[in-house]
Amino acid sequence: MAARTGSRRCNSSARTRPPASSAAAVAPRRRPSPTTTNSDTACGKARKAAARRRDAEVSRKMEALRRLVPSGRGGDEVDELLLRAAGYIARLQAQVTVMQLMVDVLEHTRDY
């Protein structure tokens, strides 16, 4: 596997463990000092920034869904909005099915 050059990864699972025979394997793990938390580290800041971007993206998409679903009240909870959207999709599918049947019937009556 090629060594990575450039940015370091924040994923702790990517670190390798020392061999079991070494003295480092027996030594207890050091805990971060109380003044340094995960949010103070570069990885913690990157995670927070990624979470903020993800939250903003979800909020933007939920607002777009509110605008698309009829009777979209602004204060709906996420689960209510998703249930209303699912019902709306089911109604639209039923309308399409009925319209397809109507087209089929009208095309069939023209043949006579």
PDB file of N, CA and C in Angstrom:
ATOM      1  N   MET A   1       0.850  -1.159   0.000  1.00  0.00           N
ATOM      2  CA  MET A   1       0.000   0.000   0.000  1.00  0.00           C
ATOM      3  C   MET A   1       0.897   1.223   0.000  1.00  0.00           C
ATOM      4  N   ALA A   2       0.602   2.189  -0.838  1.00  0.00           N
ATOM      5  CA  ALA A   2       1.430   3.385  -0.955  1.00  0.00           C
ATOM      6  C   ALA A   2       1.192   4.302   0.230  1.00  0.00           C
ATOM      7  N   ALA A   3       2.242   4.972   0.663  1.00  0.00           N
ATOM      8  CA  ALA A   3       2.130   5.916   1.779  1.00  0.00           C
ATOM      9  C   ALA A   3       1.454   7.176   1.289  1.00  0.00           C
ATOM     10  N   ARG A   4       0.612   7.740   2.139  1.00  0.00           N
ATOM     11  CA  ARG A   4      -0.073   8.979   1.791  1.00  0.00           C
ATOM     12  C   ARG A   4       0.828  10.158   2.080  1.00  0.00           C
ATOM     13  N   THR A   5       0.829  11.061   1.170  1.00  0.00           N
ATOM     14  CA  THR A   5       1.524  12.322   1.408  1.00  0.00           C
ATOM     15  C   THR A   5       0.497  13.417   1.283  1.00  0.00           C
ATOM     16  N   GLY A   6       0.653  14.466   2.009  1.00  0.00           N
ATOM     17  CA  GLY A   6      -0.325  15.548   1.948  1.00  0.00           C
ATOM     18  C   GLY A   6      -1.084  15.631   3.253  1.00  0.00           C
ATOM     19  N   SER A   7      -2.406  15.620   3.177  1.00  0.00           N
ATOM     20  CA  SER A   7      -3.221  15.830   4.377  1.00  0.00           C
ATOM     21  C   SER A   7      -3.273  14.570   5.229  1.00  0.00           C
ATOM     22  N   ARG A   8      -3.353  14.796   6.511  1.00  0.00           N
ATOM     23  CA  ARG A   8      -3.492  13.688   7.451  1.00  0.00           C
ATOM     24  C   ARG A   8      -4.959  13.376   7.624  1.00  0.00           C
ATOM     25  N   ARG A   9      -5.260  12.159   7.929  1.00  0.00           N
ATOM     26  CA  ARG A   9      -6.640  11.757   8.147  1.00  0.00           C
ATOM     27  C   ARG A   9      -6.966  11.849   9.616  1.00  0.00           C
ATOM     28  N   CYS A  10      -8.215  12.163   9.939  1.00  0.00           N
ATOM     29  CA  CYS A  10      -8.658  12.274  11.323  1.00  0.00           C
ATOM     30  C   CYS A  10      -9.175  10.961  11.866  1.00  0.00           C
ATOM     31  N   ASN A  11      -9.269   9.964  11.044  1.00  0.00           N
ATOM     32  CA  ASN A  11      -9.835   8.691  11.453  1.00  0.00           C
ATOM     33  C   ASN A  11      -8.837   7.939  12.323  1.00  0.00           C
ATOM     34  N   SER A  12      -9.229   7.677  13.568  1.00  0.00           N
ATOM     35  CA  SER A  12      -8.323   6.997  14.494  1.00  0.00           C
ATOM     36  C   SER A  12      -8.143   5.529  14.142  1.00  0.00           C
ATOM     37  N   SER A  13      -9.080   4.942  13.368  1.00  0.00           N
ATOM     38  CA  SER A  13      -8.950   3.534  13.013  1.00  0.00           C
ATOM     39  C   SER A  13      -7.836   3.309  12.001  1.00  0.00           C
ATOM     40  N   ALA A  14      -7.374   4.389  11.357  1.00  0.00           N
ATOM     41  CA  ALA A  14      -6.314   4.256  10.365  1.00  0.00           C
ATOM     42  C   ALA A  14      -4.945   4.061  11.025  1.00  0.00           C
ATOM     43  N   ARG A  15      -4.849   4.338  12.312  1.00  0.00           N
ATOM     44  CA  ARG A  15      -3.572   4.172  13.006  1.00  0.00           C
ATOM     45  C   ARG A  15      -3.283   2.698  13.196  1.00  0.00           C
ATOM     46  N   THR A  16      -2.016   2.361  13.141  1.00  0.00           N
ATOM     47  CA  THR A  16      -1.639   0.969  13.353  1.00  0.00           C
ATOM     48  C   THR A  16      -1.233   0.776  14.796  1.00  0.00           C
ATOM     49  N   ARG A  17      -1.439  -0.403  15.291  1.00  0.00           N
ATOM     50  CA  ARG A  17      -1.060  -0.725  16.667  1.00  0.00           C
ATOM     51  C   ARG A  17       0.349  -1.289  16.687  1.00  0.00           C
ATOM     52  N   PRO A  18       1.078  -1.020  17.768  1.00  0.00           N
ATOM     53  CA  PRO A  18       2.422  -1.603  17.860  1.00  0.00           C
ATOM     54  C   PRO A  18       2.319  -3.108  18.066  1.00  0.00           C
ATOM     55  N   PRO A  19       3.370  -3.841  17.755  1.00  0.00           N
ATOM     56  CA  PRO A  19       3.342  -5.287  17.972  1.00  0.00           C
ATOM     57  C   PRO A  19       3.125  -5.597  19.449  1.00  0.00           C
ATOM     58  N   ALA A  20       2.492  -6.712  19.731  1.00  0.00           N
ATOM     59  CA  ALA A  20       2.146  -7.085  21.095  1.00  0.00           C
ATOM     60  C   ALA A  20       3.381  -7.280  21.966  1.00  0.00           C
ATOM     61  N   SER A  21       4.514  -7.573  21.376  1.00  0.00           N
ATOM     62  CA  SER A  21       5.706  -7.829  22.161  1.00  0.00           C
ATOM     63  C   SER A  21       6.387  -6.545  22.620  1.00  0.00           C
ATOM     64  N   SER A  22       6.030  -5.411  22.088  1.00  0.00           N
ATOM     65  CA  SER A  22       6.716  -4.177  22.465  1.00  0.00           C
ATOM     66  C   SER A  22       6.191  -3.652  23.798  1.00  0.00           C
ATOM     67  N   ALA A  23       6.967  -2.811  24.424  1.00  0.00           N
ATOM     68  CA  ALA A  23       6.589  -2.245  25.713  1.00  0.00           C
ATOM     69  C   ALA A  23       5.442  -1.259  25.559  1.00  0.00           C
ATOM     70  N   ALA A  24       5.306  -0.646  24.397  1.00  0.00           N
ATOM     71  CA  ALA A  24       4.233   0.322  24.176  1.00  0.00           C
ATOM     72  C   ALA A  24       2.871  -0.347  24.203  1.00  0.00           C
ATOM     73  N   ALA A  25       2.802  -1.626  23.860  1.00  0.00           N
ATOM     74  CA  ALA A  25       1.526  -2.332  23.866  1.00  0.00           C
ATOM     75  C   ALA A  25       1.023  -2.542  25.278  1.00  0.00           C
ATOM     76  N   VAL A  26       1.918  -2.592  26.259  1.00  0.00           N
ATOM     77  CA  VAL A  26       1.533  -2.826  27.636  1.00  0.00           C
ATOM     78  C   VAL A  26       1.223  -1.516  28.348  1.00  0.00           C
ATOM     79  N   ALA A  27       1.825  -0.438  27.901  1.00  0.00           N
ATOM     80  CA  ALA A  27       1.623   0.858  28.559  1.00  0.00           C
ATOM     81  C   ALA A  27       0.185   1.319  28.374  1.00  0.00           C
ATOM     82  N   PRO A  28      -0.397   1.946  29.398  1.00  0.00           N
ATOM     83  CA  PRO A  28      -1.778   2.430  29.262  1.00  0.00           C
ATOM     84  C   PRO A  28      -1.834   3.584  28.279  1.00  0.00           C
ATOM     85  N   ARG A  29      -2.978   3.736  27.664  1.00  0.00           N
ATOM     86  CA  ARG A  29      -3.159   4.826  26.710  1.00  0.00           C
ATOM     87  C   ARG A  29      -3.250   6.140  27.463  1.00  0.00           C
ATOM     88  N   ARG A  30      -2.661   7.173  26.877  1.00  0.00           N
ATOM     89  CA  ARG A  30      -2.724   8.499  27.488  1.00  0.00           C
ATOM     90  C   ARG A  30      -4.040   9.154  27.127  1.00  0.00           C
ATOM     91  N   ARG A  31      -4.660   9.740  28.110  1.00  0.00           N
ATOM     92  CA  ARG A  31      -5.874  10.491  27.865  1.00  0.00           C
ATOM     93  C   ARG A  31      -5.499  11.929  27.561  1.00  0.00           C
ATOM     94  N   PRO A  32      -6.311  12.604  26.731  1.00  0.00           N
ATOM     95  CA  PRO A  32      -6.007  14.006  26.459  1.00  0.00           C
ATOM     96  C   PRO A  32      -6.170  14.827  27.729  1.00  0.00           C
ATOM     97  N   SER A  33      -5.386  15.865  27.831  1.00  0.00           N
ATOM     98  CA  SER A  33      -5.491  16.711  29.015  1.00  0.00           C
ATOM     99  C   SER A  33      -6.859  17.380  29.025  1.00  0.00           C
ATOM    100  N   PRO A  34      -7.361  17.727  30.209  1.00  0.00           N
ATOM    101  CA  PRO A  34      -8.699  18.314  30.285  1.00  0.00           C
ATOM    102  C   PRO A  34      -8.819  19.624  29.516  1.00  0.00           C
ATOM    103  N   THR A  35      -7.713  20.318  29.299  1.00  0.00           N
ATOM    104  CA  THR A  35      -7.790  21.588  28.582  1.00  0.00           C
ATOM    105  C   THR A  35      -7.885  21.393  27.080  1.00  0.00           C
ATOM    106  N   THR A  36      -7.480  20.216  26.581  1.00  0.00           N
ATOM    107  CA  THR A  36      -7.538  19.943  25.153  1.00  0.00           C
ATOM    108  C   THR A  36      -8.645  18.938  24.904  1.00  0.00           C
ATOM    109  N   THR A  37      -9.721  19.371  24.277  1.00  0.00           N
ATOM    110  CA  THR A  37     -10.817  18.464  23.944  1.00  0.00           C
ATOM    111  C   THR A  37     -10.780  18.174  22.463  1.00  0.00           C
ATOM    112  N   ASN A  38     -11.595  17.240  22.049  1.00  0.00           N
ATOM    113  CA  ASN A  38     -11.647  16.873  20.635  1.00  0.00           C
ATOM    114  C   ASN A  38     -12.084  18.059  19.782  1.00  0.00           C
ATOM    115  N   SER A  39     -12.919  18.930  20.354  1.00  0.00           N
ATOM    116  CA  SER A  39     -13.386  20.069  19.570  1.00  0.00           C
ATOM    117  C   SER A  39     -12.286  21.098  19.365  1.00  0.00           C
ATOM    118  N   ASP A  40     -11.238  21.076  20.192  1.00  0.00           N
ATOM    119  CA  ASP A  40     -10.136  22.012  20.033  1.00  0.00           C
ATOM    120  C   ASP A  40      -9.132  21.556  18.984  1.00  0.00           C
ATOM    121  N   THR A  41      -9.136  20.290  18.665  1.00  0.00           N
ATOM    122  CA  THR A  41      -8.153  19.772  17.719  1.00  0.00           C
ATOM    123  C   THR A  41      -8.585  20.072  16.297  1.00  0.00           C
ATOM    124  N   ALA A  42      -7.658  19.918  15.385  1.00  0.00           N
ATOM    125  CA  ALA A  42      -7.968  20.154  13.976  1.00  0.00           C
ATOM    126  C   ALA A  42      -9.028  19.174  13.484  1.00  0.00           C
ATOM    127  N   CYS A  43      -8.946  17.924  13.943  1.00  0.00           N
ATOM    128  CA  CYS A  43      -9.927  16.921  13.524  1.00  0.00           C
ATOM    129  C   CYS A  43     -11.306  17.274  14.066  1.00  0.00           C
ATOM    130  N   GLY A  44     -11.348  17.726  15.312  1.00  0.00           N
ATOM    131  CA  GLY A  44     -12.632  18.111  15.908  1.00  0.00           C
ATOM    132  C   GLY A  44     -13.254  19.280  15.174  1.00  0.00           C
ATOM    133  N   LYS A  45     -12.424  20.251  14.798  1.00  0.00           N
ATOM    134  CA  LYS A  45     -12.935  21.406  14.059  1.00  0.00           C
ATOM    135  C   LYS A  45     -13.423  20.987  12.683  1.00  0.00           C
ATOM    136  N   ALA A  46     -12.694  20.082  12.039  1.00  0.00           N
ATOM    137  CA  ALA A  46     -13.100  19.598  10.721  1.00  0.00           C
ATOM    138  C   ALA A  46     -14.420  18.844  10.814  1.00  0.00           C
ATOM    139  N   ARG A  47     -14.574  18.042  11.868  1.00  0.00           N
ATOM    140  CA  ARG A  47     -15.830  17.305  12.052  1.00  0.00           C
ATOM    141  C   ARG A  47     -16.994  18.259  12.281  1.00  0.00           C
ATOM    142  N   LYS A  48     -16.758  19.287  13.095  1.00  0.00           N
ATOM    143  CA  LYS A  48     -17.820  20.260  13.353  1.00  0.00           C
ATOM    144  C   LYS A  48     -18.201  20.997  12.080  1.00  0.00           C
ATOM    145  N   ALA A  49     -17.215  21.371  11.293  1.00  0.00           N
ATOM    146  CA  ALA A  49     -17.487  22.074  10.040  1.00  0.00           C
ATOM    147  C   ALA A  49     -18.258  21.178   9.082  1.00  0.00           C
ATOM    148  N   ALA A  50     -17.875  19.905   9.007  1.00  0.00           N
ATOM    149  CA  ALA A  50     -18.581  18.961   8.138  1.00  0.00           C
ATOM    150  C   ALA A  50     -20.014  18.767   8.622  1.00  0.00           C
ATOM    151  N   ALA A  51     -20.208  18.693   9.923  1.00  0.00           N
ATOM    152  CA  ALA A  51     -21.555  18.537  10.474  1.00  0.00           C
ATOM    153  C   ALA A  51     -22.404  19.765  10.184  1.00  0.00           C
ATOM    154  N   ARG A  52     -21.807  20.958  10.286  1.00  0.00           N
ATOM    155  CA  ARG A  52     -22.560  22.186   9.970  1.00  0.00           C
ATOM    156  C   ARG A  52     -22.964  22.207   8.506  1.00  0.00           C
ATOM    157  N   ARG A  53     -22.038  21.810   7.612  1.00  0.00           N
ATOM    158  CA  ARG A  53     -22.362  21.780   6.180  1.00  0.00           C
ATOM    159  C   ARG A  53     -23.473  20.771   5.906  1.00  0.00           C
ATOM    160  N   ARG A  54     -23.374  19.603   6.539  1.00  0.00           N
ATOM    161  CA  ARG A  54     -24.387  18.558   6.345  1.00  0.00           C
ATOM    162  C   ARG A  54     -25.744  19.032   6.856  1.00  0.00           C
ATOM    163  N   ASP A  55     -25.769  19.658   8.029  1.00  0.00           N
ATOM    164  CA  ASP A  55     -27.018  20.174   8.587  1.00  0.00           C
ATOM    165  C   ASP A  55     -27.621  21.250   7.696  1.00  0.00           C
ATOM    166  N   ALA A  56     -26.788  22.129   7.161  1.00  0.00           N
ATOM    167  CA  ALA A  56     -27.273  23.186   6.276  1.00  0.00           C
ATOM    168  C   ALA A  56     -27.856  22.586   5.003  1.00  0.00           C
ATOM    169  N   GLU A  57     -27.218  21.565   4.468  1.00  0.00           N
ATOM    170  CA  GLU A  57     -27.697  20.913   3.253  1.00  0.00           C
ATOM    171  C   GLU A  57     -29.040  20.218   3.503  1.00  0.00           C
ATOM    172  N   VAL A  58     -29.163  19.535   4.651  1.00  0.00           N
ATOM    173  CA  VAL A  58     -30.422  18.871   4.990  1.00  0.00           C
ATOM    174  C   VAL A  58     -31.521  19.909   5.179  1.00  0.00           C
ATOM    175  N   SER A  59     -31.219  21.005   5.854  1.00  0.00           N
ATOM    176  CA  SER A  59     -32.209  22.065   6.061  1.00  0.00           C
ATOM    177  C   SER A  59     -32.664  22.656   4.731  1.00  0.00           C
ATOM    178  N   ARG A  60     -31.728  22.865   3.822  1.00  0.00           N
ATOM    179  CA  ARG A  60     -32.062  23.412   2.510  1.00  0.00           C
ATOM    180  C   ARG A  60     -32.982  22.464   1.745  1.00  0.00           C
ATOM    181  N   LYS A  61     -32.695  21.173   1.801  1.00  0.00           N
ATOM    182  CA  LYS A  61     -33.515  20.193   1.088  1.00  0.00           C
ATOM    183  C   LYS A  61     -34.894  20.043   1.731  1.00  0.00           C
ATOM    184  N   MET A  62     -34.955  20.110   3.049  1.00  0.00           N
ATOM    185  CA  MET A  62     -36.250  20.018   3.727  1.00  0.00           C
ATOM    186  C   MET A  62     -37.108  21.236   3.392  1.00  0.00           C
ATOM    187  N   GLU A  63     -36.508  22.399   3.291  1.00  0.00           N
ATOM    188  CA  GLU A  63     -37.255  23.604   2.932  1.00  0.00           C
ATOM    189  C   GLU A  63     -37.789  23.486   1.502  1.00  0.00           C
ATOM    190  N   ALA A  64     -36.992  22.927   0.603  1.00  0.00           N
ATOM    191  CA  ALA A  64     -37.451  22.709  -0.772  1.00  0.00           C
ATOM    192  C   ALA A  64     -38.617  21.728  -0.789  1.00  0.00           C
ATOM    193  N   LEU A  65     -38.561  20.697   0.036  1.00  0.00           N
ATOM    194  CA  LEU A  65     -39.653  19.726   0.122  1.00  0.00           C
ATOM    195  C   LEU A  65     -40.915  20.393   0.666  1.00  0.00           C
ATOM    196  N   ARG A  66     -40.754  21.278   1.653  1.00  0.00           N
ATOM    197  CA  ARG A  66     -41.915  22.009   2.186  1.00  0.00           C
ATOM    198  C   ARG A  66     -42.600  22.824   1.098  1.00  0.00           C
ATOM    199  N   ARG A  67     -41.810  23.398   0.214  1.00  0.00           N
ATOM    200  CA  ARG A  67     -42.386  24.203  -0.870  1.00  0.00           C
ATOM    201  C   ARG A  67     -43.084  23.324  -1.913  1.00  0.00           C
ATOM    202  N   LEU A  68     -42.628  22.087  -2.094  1.00  0.00           N
ATOM    203  CA  LEU A  68     -43.202  21.206  -3.111  1.00  0.00           C
ATOM    204  C   LEU A  68     -44.483  20.519  -2.655  1.00  0.00           C
ATOM    205  N   VAL A  69     -44.567  20.183  -1.382  1.00  0.00           N
ATOM    206  CA  VAL A  69     -45.712  19.437  -0.870  1.00  0.00           C
ATOM    207  C   VAL A  69     -46.837  20.426  -0.558  1.00  0.00           C
ATOM    208  N   PRO A  70     -48.048  20.170  -1.094  1.00  0.00           N
ATOM    209  CA  PRO A  70     -49.160  21.078  -0.816  1.00  0.00           C
ATOM    210  C   PRO A  70     -49.462  21.165   0.678  1.00  0.00           C
ATOM    211  N   SER A  71     -50.020  22.296   1.061  1.00  0.00           N
ATOM    212  CA  SER A  71     -50.364  22.615   2.458  1.00  0.00           C
ATOM    213  C   SER A  71     -49.150  22.477   3.366  1.00  0.00           C
ATOM    214  N   GLY A  72     -47.999  22.829   2.838  1.00  0.00           N
ATOM    215  CA  GLY A  72     -46.774  22.753   3.624  1.00  0.00           C
ATOM    216  C   GLY A  72     -46.730  23.861   4.655  1.00  0.00           C
ATOM    217  N   ARG A  73     -47.049  23.498   5.866  1.00  0.00           N
ATOM    218  CA  ARG A  73     -46.967  24.465   6.957  1.00  0.00           C
ATOM    219  C   ARG A  73     -45.510  24.621   7.341  1.00  0.00           C
ATOM    220  N   GLY A  74     -45.109  25.815   7.632  1.00  0.00           N
ATOM    221  CA  GLY A  74     -43.711  26.089   7.909  1.00  0.00           C
ATOM    222  C   GLY A  74     -43.164  25.399   9.140  1.00  0.00           C
ATOM    223  N   GLY A  75     -43.988  25.138  10.142  1.00  0.00           N
ATOM    224  CA  GLY A  75     -43.493  24.602  11.404  1.00  0.00           C
ATOM    225  C   GLY A  75     -43.573  23.093  11.529  1.00  0.00           C
ATOM    226  N   ASP A  76     -43.756  22.387  10.412  1.00  0.00           N
ATOM    227  CA  ASP A  76     -43.869  20.924  10.483  1.00  0.00           C
ATOM    228  C   ASP A  76     -42.589  20.303  11.005  1.00  0.00           C
ATOM    229  N   GLU A  77     -42.775  19.252  11.752  1.00  0.00           N
ATOM    230  CA  GLU A  77     -41.632  18.441  12.156  1.00  0.00           C
ATOM    231  C   GLU A  77     -41.198  17.607  10.959  1.00  0.00           C
ATOM    232  N   VAL A  78     -39.983  17.114  11.018  1.00  0.00           N
ATOM    233  CA  VAL A  78     -39.424  16.363   9.892  1.00  0.00           C
ATOM    234  C   VAL A  78     -40.268  15.127   9.591  1.00  0.00           C
ATOM    235  N   ASP A  79     -40.652  14.379  10.620  1.00  0.00           N
ATOM    236  CA  ASP A  79     -41.417  13.158  10.374  1.00  0.00           C
ATOM    237  C   ASP A  79     -42.780  13.470   9.766  1.00  0.00           C
ATOM    238  N   GLU A  80     -43.440  14.554  10.198  1.00  0.00           N
ATOM    239  CA  GLU A  80     -44.727  14.938   9.610  1.00  0.00           C
ATOM    240  C   GLU A  80     -44.561  15.315   8.147  1.00  0.00           C
ATOM    241  N   LEU A  81     -43.522  16.072   7.857  1.00  0.00           N
ATOM    242  CA  LEU A  81     -43.281  16.499   6.481  1.00  0.00           C
ATOM    243  C   LEU A  81     -43.012  15.302   5.578  1.00  0.00           C
ATOM    244  N   LEU A  82     -42.204  14.366   6.054  1.00  0.00           N
ATOM    245  CA  LEU A  82     -41.891  13.187   5.239  1.00  0.00           C
ATOM    246  C   LEU A  82     -43.121  12.325   5.020  1.00  0.00           C
ATOM    247  N   LEU A  83     -43.984  12.195   6.030  1.00  0.00           N
ATOM    248  CA  LEU A  83     -45.216  11.425   5.869  1.00  0.00           C
ATOM    249  C   LEU A  83     -46.154  12.102   4.876  1.00  0.00           C
ATOM    250  N   ARG A  84     -46.275  13.428   4.960  1.00  0.00           N
ATOM    251  CA  ARG A  84     -47.117  14.146   4.010  1.00  0.00           C
ATOM    252  C   ARG A  84     -46.566  14.029   2.597  1.00  0.00           C
ATOM    253  N   ALA A  85     -45.240  14.079   2.456  1.00  0.00           N
ATOM    254  CA  ALA A  85     -44.620  13.938   1.133  1.00  0.00           C
ATOM    255  C   ALA A  85     -44.879  12.542   0.567  1.00  0.00           C
ATOM    256  N   ALA A  86     -44.794  11.526   1.410  1.00  0.00           N
ATOM    257  CA  ALA A  86     -45.050  10.160   0.950  1.00  0.00           C
ATOM    258  C   ALA A  86     -46.502  10.012   0.499  1.00  0.00           C
ATOM    259  N   GLY A  87     -47.439  10.588   1.251  1.00  0.00           N
ATOM    260  CA  GLY A  87     -48.842  10.547   0.853  1.00  0.00           C
ATOM    261  C   GLY A  87     -49.088  11.285  -0.449  1.00  0.00           C
ATOM    262  N   TYR A  88     -48.432  12.420  -0.610  1.00  0.00           N
ATOM    263  CA  TYR A  88     -48.574  13.208  -1.828  1.00  0.00           C
ATOM    264  C   TYR A  88     -48.045  12.435  -3.038  1.00  0.00           C
ATOM    265  N   ILE A  89     -46.916  11.775  -2.867  1.00  0.00           N
ATOM    266  CA  ILE A  89     -46.347  10.962  -3.953  1.00  0.00           C
ATOM    267  C   ILE A  89     -47.305   9.836  -4.323  1.00  0.00           C
ATOM    268  N   ALA A  90     -47.910   9.187  -3.314  1.00  0.00           N
ATOM    269  CA  ALA A  90     -48.858   8.104  -3.585  1.00  0.00           C
ATOM    270  C   ALA A  90     -50.071   8.630  -4.351  1.00  0.00           C
ATOM    271  N   ARG A  91     -50.571   9.814  -3.973  1.00  0.00           N
ATOM    272  CA  ARG A  91     -51.709  10.398  -4.687  1.00  0.00           C
ATOM    273  C   ARG A  91     -51.339  10.742  -6.126  1.00  0.00           C
ATOM    274  N   LEU A  92     -50.143  11.288  -6.335  1.00  0.00           N
ATOM    275  CA  LEU A  92     -49.695  11.602  -7.694  1.00  0.00           C
ATOM    276  C   LEU A  92     -49.583  10.338  -8.542  1.00  0.00           C
ATOM    277  N   GLN A  93     -49.074   9.267  -7.952  1.00  0.00           N
ATOM    278  CA  GLN A  93     -48.960   8.009  -8.693  1.00  0.00           C
ATOM    279  C   GLN A  93     -50.340   7.484  -9.073  1.00  0.00           C
ATOM    280  N   ALA A  94     -51.306   7.611  -8.164  1.00  0.00           N
ATOM    281  CA  ALA A  94     -52.670   7.170  -8.461  1.00  0.00           C
ATOM    282  C   ALA A  94     -53.258   8.009  -9.589  1.00  0.00           C
ATOM    283  N   GLN A  95     -53.011   9.307  -9.576  1.00  0.00           N
ATOM    284  CA  GLN A  95     -53.517  10.174 -10.645  1.00  0.00           C
ATOM    285  C   GLN A  95     -52.913   9.788 -11.990  1.00  0.00           C
ATOM    286  N   VAL A  96     -51.642   9.494 -12.010  1.00  0.00           N
ATOM    287  CA  VAL A  96     -50.989   9.091 -13.261  1.00  0.00           C
ATOM    288  C   VAL A  96     -51.598   7.790 -13.766  1.00  0.00           C
ATOM    289  N   THR A  97     -51.852   6.850 -12.866  1.00  0.00           N
ATOM    290  CA  THR A  97     -52.451   5.568 -13.264  1.00  0.00           C
ATOM    291  C   THR A  97     -53.827   5.792 -13.873  1.00  0.00           C
ATOM    292  N   VAL A  98     -54.650   6.639 -13.233  1.00  0.00           N
ATOM    293  CA  VAL A  98     -55.990   6.925 -13.748  1.00  0.00           C
ATOM    294  C   VAL A  98     -55.893   7.595 -15.117  1.00  0.00           C
ATOM    295  N   MET A  99     -54.984   8.528 -15.271  1.00  0.00           N
ATOM    296  CA  MET A  99     -54.833   9.208 -16.556  1.00  0.00           C
ATOM    297  C   MET A  99     -54.378   8.243 -17.649  1.00  0.00           C
ATOM    298  N   GLN A 100     -53.504   7.308 -17.300  1.00  0.00           N
ATOM    299  CA  GLN A 100     -53.069   6.318 -18.285  1.00  0.00           C
ATOM    300  C   GLN A 100     -54.237   5.436 -18.713  1.00  0.00           C
ATOM    301  N   LEU A 101     -55.082   5.050 -17.750  1.00  0.00           N
ATOM    302  CA  LEU A 101     -56.266   4.252 -18.074  1.00  0.00           C
ATOM    303  C   LEU A 101     -57.217   5.032 -18.973  1.00  0.00           C
ATOM    304  N   MET A 102     -57.384   6.320 -18.692  1.00  0.00           N
ATOM    305  CA  MET A 102     -58.258   7.155 -19.517  1.00  0.00           C
ATOM    306  C   MET A 102     -57.730   7.246 -20.948  1.00  0.00           C
ATOM    307  N   VAL A 103     -56.429   7.417 -21.093  1.00  0.00           N
ATOM    308  CA  VAL A 103     -55.834   7.476 -22.430  1.00  0.00           C
ATOM    309  C   VAL A 103     -56.054   6.159 -23.156  1.00  0.00           C
ATOM    310  N   ASP A 104     -55.849   5.045 -22.457  1.00  0.00           N
ATOM    311  CA  ASP A 104     -56.047   3.731 -23.074  1.00  0.00           C
ATOM    312  C   ASP A 104     -57.492   3.556 -23.530  1.00  0.00           C
ATOM    313  N   VAL A 105     -58.451   3.968 -22.696  1.00  0.00           N
ATOM    314  CA  VAL A 105     -59.867   3.828 -23.051  1.00  0.00           C
ATOM    315  C   VAL A 105     -60.189   4.716 -24.244  1.00  0.00           C
ATOM    316  N   LEU A 106     -59.720   5.961 -24.229  1.00  0.00           N
ATOM    317  CA  LEU A 106     -60.006   6.876 -25.340  1.00  0.00           C
ATOM    318  C   LEU A 106     -59.374   6.390 -26.637  1.00  0.00           C
ATOM    319  N   GLU A 107     -58.173   5.850 -26.587  1.00  0.00           N
ATOM    320  CA  GLU A 107     -57.537   5.317 -27.793  1.00  0.00           C
ATOM    321  C   GLU A 107     -58.288   4.101 -28.305  1.00  0.00           C
ATOM    322  N   HIS A 108     -58.800   3.304 -27.400  1.00  0.00           N
ATOM    323  CA  HIS A 108     -59.521   2.093 -27.780  1.00  0.00           C
ATOM    324  C   HIS A 108     -60.870   2.449 -28.434  1.00  0.00           C
ATOM    325  N   THR A 109     -61.549   3.490 -27.937  1.00  0.00           N
ATOM    326  CA  THR A 109     -62.847   3.881 -28.503  1.00  0.00           C
ATOM    327  C   THR A 109     -62.677   4.541 -29.856  1.00  0.00           C
ATOM    328  N   ARG A 110     -61.544   5.151 -30.132  1.00  0.00           N
ATOM    329  CA  ARG A 110     -61.305   5.765 -31.434  1.00  0.00           C
ATOM    330  C   ARG A 110     -61.194   4.707 -32.545  1.00  0.00           C
ATOM    331  N   ASP A 111     -60.773   3.532 -32.176  1.00  0.00           N
ATOM    332  CA  ASP A 111     -60.587   2.468 -33.174  1.00  0.00           C
ATOM    333  C   ASP A 111     -61.919   1.984 -33.736  1.00  0.00           C
ATOM    334  N   TYR A 112     -63.005   2.198 -33.048  1.00  0.00           N
ATOM    335  CA  TYR A 112     -64.305   1.689 -33.519  1.00  0.00           C
ATOM    336  C   TYR A 112     -64.981   2.648 -34.386  1.00  0.00           C
TER     337      TYR A 112
END
